Coordinates of C-alpha atoms in Angstrom, one line a residue:
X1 CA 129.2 51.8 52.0
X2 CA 125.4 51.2 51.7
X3 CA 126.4 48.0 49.9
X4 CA 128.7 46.8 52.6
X5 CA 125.8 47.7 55.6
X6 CA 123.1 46.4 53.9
X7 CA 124.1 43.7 51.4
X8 CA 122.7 40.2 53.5
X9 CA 125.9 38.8 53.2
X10 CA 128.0 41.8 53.7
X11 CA 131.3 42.1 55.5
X12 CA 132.4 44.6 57.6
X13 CA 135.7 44.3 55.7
X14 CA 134.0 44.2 52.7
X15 CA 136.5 41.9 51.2
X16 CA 135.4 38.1 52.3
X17 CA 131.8 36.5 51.9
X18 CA 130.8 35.4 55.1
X19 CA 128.9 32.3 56.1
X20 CA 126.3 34.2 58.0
X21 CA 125.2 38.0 58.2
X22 CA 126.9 40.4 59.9
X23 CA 125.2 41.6 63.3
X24 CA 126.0 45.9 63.4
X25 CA 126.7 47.6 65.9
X26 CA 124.5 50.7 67.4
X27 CA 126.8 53.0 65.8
X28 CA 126.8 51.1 62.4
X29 CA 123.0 51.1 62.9
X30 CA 122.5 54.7 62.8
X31 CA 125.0 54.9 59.9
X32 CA 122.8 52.3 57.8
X33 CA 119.8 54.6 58.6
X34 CA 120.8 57.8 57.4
X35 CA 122.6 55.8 54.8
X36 CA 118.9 54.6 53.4
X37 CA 118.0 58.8 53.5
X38 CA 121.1 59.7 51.0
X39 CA 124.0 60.1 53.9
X40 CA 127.1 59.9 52.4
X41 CA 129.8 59.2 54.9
X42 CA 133.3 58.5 54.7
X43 CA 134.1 54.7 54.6
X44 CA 137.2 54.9 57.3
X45 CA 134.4 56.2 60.2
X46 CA 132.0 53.4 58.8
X47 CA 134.5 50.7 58.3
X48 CA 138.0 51.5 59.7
X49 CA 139.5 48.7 58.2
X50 CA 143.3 49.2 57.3
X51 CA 142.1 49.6 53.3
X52 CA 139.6 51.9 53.9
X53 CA 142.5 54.1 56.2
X54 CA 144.6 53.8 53.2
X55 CA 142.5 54.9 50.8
X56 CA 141.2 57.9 52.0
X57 CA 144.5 58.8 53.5
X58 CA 145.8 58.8 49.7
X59 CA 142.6 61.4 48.8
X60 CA 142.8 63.8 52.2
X61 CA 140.7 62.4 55.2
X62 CA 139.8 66.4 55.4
X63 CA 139.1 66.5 51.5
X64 CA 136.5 63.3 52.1
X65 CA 135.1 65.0 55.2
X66 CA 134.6 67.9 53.6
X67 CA 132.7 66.5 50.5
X68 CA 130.6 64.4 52.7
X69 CA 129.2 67.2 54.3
X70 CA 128.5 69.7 52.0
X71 CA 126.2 66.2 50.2
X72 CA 124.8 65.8 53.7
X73 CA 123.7 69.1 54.0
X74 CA 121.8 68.5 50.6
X75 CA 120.0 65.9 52.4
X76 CA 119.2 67.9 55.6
X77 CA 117.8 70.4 53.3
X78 CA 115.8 67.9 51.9
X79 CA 114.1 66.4 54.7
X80 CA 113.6 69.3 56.5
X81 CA 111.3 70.5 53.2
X82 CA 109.6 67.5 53.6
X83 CA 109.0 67.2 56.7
X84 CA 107.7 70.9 56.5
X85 CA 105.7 70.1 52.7
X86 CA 107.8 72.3 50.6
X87 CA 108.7 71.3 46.8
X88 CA 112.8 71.3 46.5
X89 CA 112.9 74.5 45.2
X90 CA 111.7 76.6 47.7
X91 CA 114.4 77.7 50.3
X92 CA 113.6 77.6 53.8
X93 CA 113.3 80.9 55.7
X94 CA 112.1 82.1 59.2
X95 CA 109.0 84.1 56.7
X96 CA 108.3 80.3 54.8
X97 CA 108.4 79.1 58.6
X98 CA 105.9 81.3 60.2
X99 CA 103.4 81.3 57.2
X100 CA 103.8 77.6 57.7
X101 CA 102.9 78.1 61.5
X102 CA 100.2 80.8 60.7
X103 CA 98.3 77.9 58.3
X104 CA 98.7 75.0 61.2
X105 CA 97.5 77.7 63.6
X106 CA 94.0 77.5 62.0
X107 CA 93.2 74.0 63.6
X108 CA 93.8 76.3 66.6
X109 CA 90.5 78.6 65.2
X110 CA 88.1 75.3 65.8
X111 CA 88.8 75.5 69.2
X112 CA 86.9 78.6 69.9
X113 CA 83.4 77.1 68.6
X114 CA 83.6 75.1 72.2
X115 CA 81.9 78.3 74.9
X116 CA 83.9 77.2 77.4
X117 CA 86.7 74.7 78.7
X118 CA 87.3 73.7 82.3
X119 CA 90.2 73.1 84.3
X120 CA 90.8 69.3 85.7
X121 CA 92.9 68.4 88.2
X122 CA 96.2 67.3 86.6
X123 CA 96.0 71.2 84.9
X124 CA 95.9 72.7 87.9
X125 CA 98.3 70.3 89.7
X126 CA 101.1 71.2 86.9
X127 CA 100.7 74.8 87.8
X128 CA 101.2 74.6 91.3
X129 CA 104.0 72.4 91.3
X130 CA 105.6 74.7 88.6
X131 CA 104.6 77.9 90.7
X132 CA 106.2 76.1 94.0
X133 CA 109.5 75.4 91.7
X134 CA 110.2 79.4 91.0
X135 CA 109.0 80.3 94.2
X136 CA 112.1 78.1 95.7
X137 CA 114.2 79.6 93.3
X138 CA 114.0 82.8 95.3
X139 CA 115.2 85.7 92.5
X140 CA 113.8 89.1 92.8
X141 CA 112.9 89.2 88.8
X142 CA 110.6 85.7 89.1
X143 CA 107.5 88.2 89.3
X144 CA 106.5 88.1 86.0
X145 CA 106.5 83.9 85.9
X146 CA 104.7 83.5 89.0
X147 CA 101.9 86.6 88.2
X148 CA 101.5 84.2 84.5
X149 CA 100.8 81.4 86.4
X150 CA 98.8 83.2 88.5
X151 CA 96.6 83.8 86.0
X152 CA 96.0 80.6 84.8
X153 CA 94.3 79.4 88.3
X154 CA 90.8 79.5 87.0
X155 CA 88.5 77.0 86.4
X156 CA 87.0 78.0 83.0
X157 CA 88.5 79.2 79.9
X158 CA 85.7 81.1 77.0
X159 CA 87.0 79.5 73.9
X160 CA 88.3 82.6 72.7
X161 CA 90.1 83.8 75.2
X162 CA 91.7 80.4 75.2
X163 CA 92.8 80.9 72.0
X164 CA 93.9 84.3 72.3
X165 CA 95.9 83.2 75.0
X166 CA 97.8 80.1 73.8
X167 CA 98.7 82.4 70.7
X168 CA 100.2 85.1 72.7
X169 CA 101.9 82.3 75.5
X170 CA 103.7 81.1 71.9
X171 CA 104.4 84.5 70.3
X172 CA 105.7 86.1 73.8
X173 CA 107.9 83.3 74.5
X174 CA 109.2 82.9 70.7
X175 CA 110.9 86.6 71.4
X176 CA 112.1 86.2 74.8
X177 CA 114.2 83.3 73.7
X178 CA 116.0 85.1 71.5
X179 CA 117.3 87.7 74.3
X180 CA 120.8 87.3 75.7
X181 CA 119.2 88.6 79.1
X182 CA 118.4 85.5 81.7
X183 CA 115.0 86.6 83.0
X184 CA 114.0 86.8 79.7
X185 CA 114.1 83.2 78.8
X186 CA 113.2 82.0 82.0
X187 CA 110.4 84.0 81.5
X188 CA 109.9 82.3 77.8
X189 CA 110.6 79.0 79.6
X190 CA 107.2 79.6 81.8
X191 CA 105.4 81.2 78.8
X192 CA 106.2 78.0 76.2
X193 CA 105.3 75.6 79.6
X194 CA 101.8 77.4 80.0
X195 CA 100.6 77.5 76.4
X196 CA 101.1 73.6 76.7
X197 CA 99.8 73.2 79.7
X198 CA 96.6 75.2 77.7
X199 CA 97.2 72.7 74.9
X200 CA 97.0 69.6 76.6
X201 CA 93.9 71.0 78.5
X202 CA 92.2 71.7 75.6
X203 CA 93.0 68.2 73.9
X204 CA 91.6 66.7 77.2
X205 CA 88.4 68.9 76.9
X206 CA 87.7 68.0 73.7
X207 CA 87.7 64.0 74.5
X208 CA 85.4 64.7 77.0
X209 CA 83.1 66.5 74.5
X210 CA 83.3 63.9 72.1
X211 CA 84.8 65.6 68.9
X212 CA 87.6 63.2 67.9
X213 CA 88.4 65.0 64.6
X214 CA 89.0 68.5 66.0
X215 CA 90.8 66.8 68.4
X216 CA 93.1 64.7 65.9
X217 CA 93.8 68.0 63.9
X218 CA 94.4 70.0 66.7
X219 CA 96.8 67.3 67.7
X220 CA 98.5 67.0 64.1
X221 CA 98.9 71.1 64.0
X222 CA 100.3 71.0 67.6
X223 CA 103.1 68.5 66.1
X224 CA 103.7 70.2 63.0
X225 CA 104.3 73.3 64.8
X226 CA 106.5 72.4 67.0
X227 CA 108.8 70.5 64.4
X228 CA 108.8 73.7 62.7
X229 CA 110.4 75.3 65.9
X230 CA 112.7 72.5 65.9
X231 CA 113.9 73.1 62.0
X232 CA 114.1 77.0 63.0
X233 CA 116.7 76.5 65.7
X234 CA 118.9 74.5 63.3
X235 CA 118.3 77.7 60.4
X236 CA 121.0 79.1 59.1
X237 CA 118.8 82.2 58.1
X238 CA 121.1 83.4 55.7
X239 CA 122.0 80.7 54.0
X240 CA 119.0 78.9 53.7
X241 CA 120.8 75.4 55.1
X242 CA 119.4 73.5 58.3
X243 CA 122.6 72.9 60.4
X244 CA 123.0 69.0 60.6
X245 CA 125.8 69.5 63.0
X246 CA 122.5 71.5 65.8
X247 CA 119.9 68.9 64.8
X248 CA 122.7 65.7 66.2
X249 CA 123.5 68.1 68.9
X250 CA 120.3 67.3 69.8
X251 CA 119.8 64.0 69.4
X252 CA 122.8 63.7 71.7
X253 CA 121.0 65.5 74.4
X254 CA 117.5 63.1 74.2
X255 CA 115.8 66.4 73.2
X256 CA 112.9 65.6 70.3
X257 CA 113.2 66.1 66.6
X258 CA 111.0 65.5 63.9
X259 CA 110.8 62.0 63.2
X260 CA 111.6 62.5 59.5
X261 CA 114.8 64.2 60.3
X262 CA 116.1 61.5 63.3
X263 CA 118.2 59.1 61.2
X264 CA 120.2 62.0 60.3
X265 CA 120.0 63.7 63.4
X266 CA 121.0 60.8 65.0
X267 CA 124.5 60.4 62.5
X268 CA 125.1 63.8 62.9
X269 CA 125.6 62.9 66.8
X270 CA 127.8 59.7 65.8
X271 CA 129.5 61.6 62.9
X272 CA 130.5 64.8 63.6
X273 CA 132.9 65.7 61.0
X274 CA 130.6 64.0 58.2
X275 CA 128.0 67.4 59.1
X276 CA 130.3 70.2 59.3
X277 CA 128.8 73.5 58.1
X278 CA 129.3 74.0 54.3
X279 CA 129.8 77.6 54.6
X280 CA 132.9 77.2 56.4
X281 CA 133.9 74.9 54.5
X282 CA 134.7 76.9 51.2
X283 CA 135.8 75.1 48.1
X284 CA 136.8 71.4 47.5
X285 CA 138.9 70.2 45.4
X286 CA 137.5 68.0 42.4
X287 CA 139.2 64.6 41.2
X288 CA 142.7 64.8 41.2
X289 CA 145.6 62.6 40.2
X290 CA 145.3 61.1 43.8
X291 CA 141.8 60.8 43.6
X292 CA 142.5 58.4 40.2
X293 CA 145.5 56.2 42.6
X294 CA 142.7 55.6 45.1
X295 CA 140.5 54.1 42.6
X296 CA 143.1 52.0 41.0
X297 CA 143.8 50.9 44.4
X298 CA 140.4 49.6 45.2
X299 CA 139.7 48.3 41.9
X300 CA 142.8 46.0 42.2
X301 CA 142.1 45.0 46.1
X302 CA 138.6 44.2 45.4
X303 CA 138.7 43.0 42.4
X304 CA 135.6 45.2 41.2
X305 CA 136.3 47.6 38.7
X306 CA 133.4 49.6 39.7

């Protein structure tokens, strides 16, 4: 399959040399991308010629499915260890994920050798338009959101204390996501929306004070944090795995994910059934007689023994 998306005079058919190169489609795009990370995916979704239909009809379309995602979830698992600068060996858990978080956190720590920060006007602009946006939402248990933004109309911030609070905004609002109750995580919704709004006043003070490297590393830990978040939602915790199938979820809905982890994110969303979760799965079968009539088949149709 890689051959056939990214051979310069590859066919969609794969079985005529055409006179030009073939132009892909968005959806052939996306495959070629996570193809170039180690996706496998089945040749029918790719290339739904006739002999691909065949072919894997003769091995089990659910049998090829199946194999392609328990090797995709290889590769998920992969990337997301690089993306969070873990050897292959080490398996990803919520503890890895929040010692991760606790050593990005210390570009937070240069923050507090600035005495003070000031409020500008598009800080104080986001919480009043945010405050005016619950307020209109008119529910008895909106209280707690409107006293936090409260709270934030000052004008000056003591670099501790702006520190202090941006780590307790996160913490607070990591556990209130994970309640079932509504007012919870519309109360995490406020709490992740004003330790950015802290963040991005912060980055703004420090421009104005002229220290472009705190600033860049605050920036970089600010990323890596929150593509730690990202790779957390998509944890299976017991397993260890990073669910392909949540990451193209979404993909599909615009919402961000780490750059190193979008090609696969983004074939997850195009093919669903090539990311399925290997723990459901159970066991495959390994090559059967089937499995041999396929090859002879492919061999003889395109004349490549390989």
């Amino acid at each position: 399959v890689g051959g056939i998306l990214t051979a310069p005079t590859a066919t969609v058919s794969a079985l005529t040399t055409p006179k030009a190169p073939v132009v892909l489609d968005r959806k052939q795009q996306i495959a070629q991308a996570a193809i170039e990370q180690g996706a496998t995916l089945p040749p029918s979704q790719v290339n739904p010629s006739i002999l691909n239909s065949i072919l894997e009809g003769i091995s089990g379309k659910q049998t090829v499915q199946q194999v392609a995602s328990i090797k995709n979830q290889k590769v998920v698992n992969s990337q997301a260890r690089k993306v969070l600068g873990l050897t292959d060996d080490v398996e990803i858990t919520p503890q890895i994920l929040q010692e991760y978080r606790n050593v990005k956190g210390q570009a937070y720590d240069a923050l507090r050798a600035n005495p003070a920060y000031y409020a500008d006007k598009p800080f104080l602009n986001d919480i009043n338009t945010k405050f005016a946006e619950i307020q209109k939402r008119g529910l008895v248990k909106s209280g707690d959101e409107l006293n936090l933004l409260n709270e934030l109309k000052q004008l000056r911030f003591d670099g501790d204390g702006l520190v202090e609070k941006i780590k307790v905004l996160r913490s607070d609002s990591d556990v209130n996501f994970r309640s079932d109750k509504p007012d919870q995580i519309r109360l995490a919704q406020v709490q992740k929306f004003a330790a950015k709004q802290l963040e991005d006043l912060a980055e703004r003070n420090l421009q104005n004070f002229n220290q472009p490297d705190v600033m860049t590393n605050f920036r970089q830990a600010r990323q890596d944090i929150a593509k730690s978040y990202t790779i957390e939602k998509a944890l299976n915790a017991a397993t260890g795995d990073v669910s392909g199938a949540k990451l193209g979820q979404r993909a599909a809905a615009g919402k961000m994910v780490p750059s190193e982890l979008q090609a696969l994110a983004d074939a997850a969303a195009s093919y669903k059934q090539s990311f399925q979760n290997p723990a459901a799965i159970g066991s495959v079968p390994y090559i059967s007689p089937l499995d041999l009539a396929t090859a002879a088949i492919a061999s003889a149709s395109t004349a490549n023994p390989m």
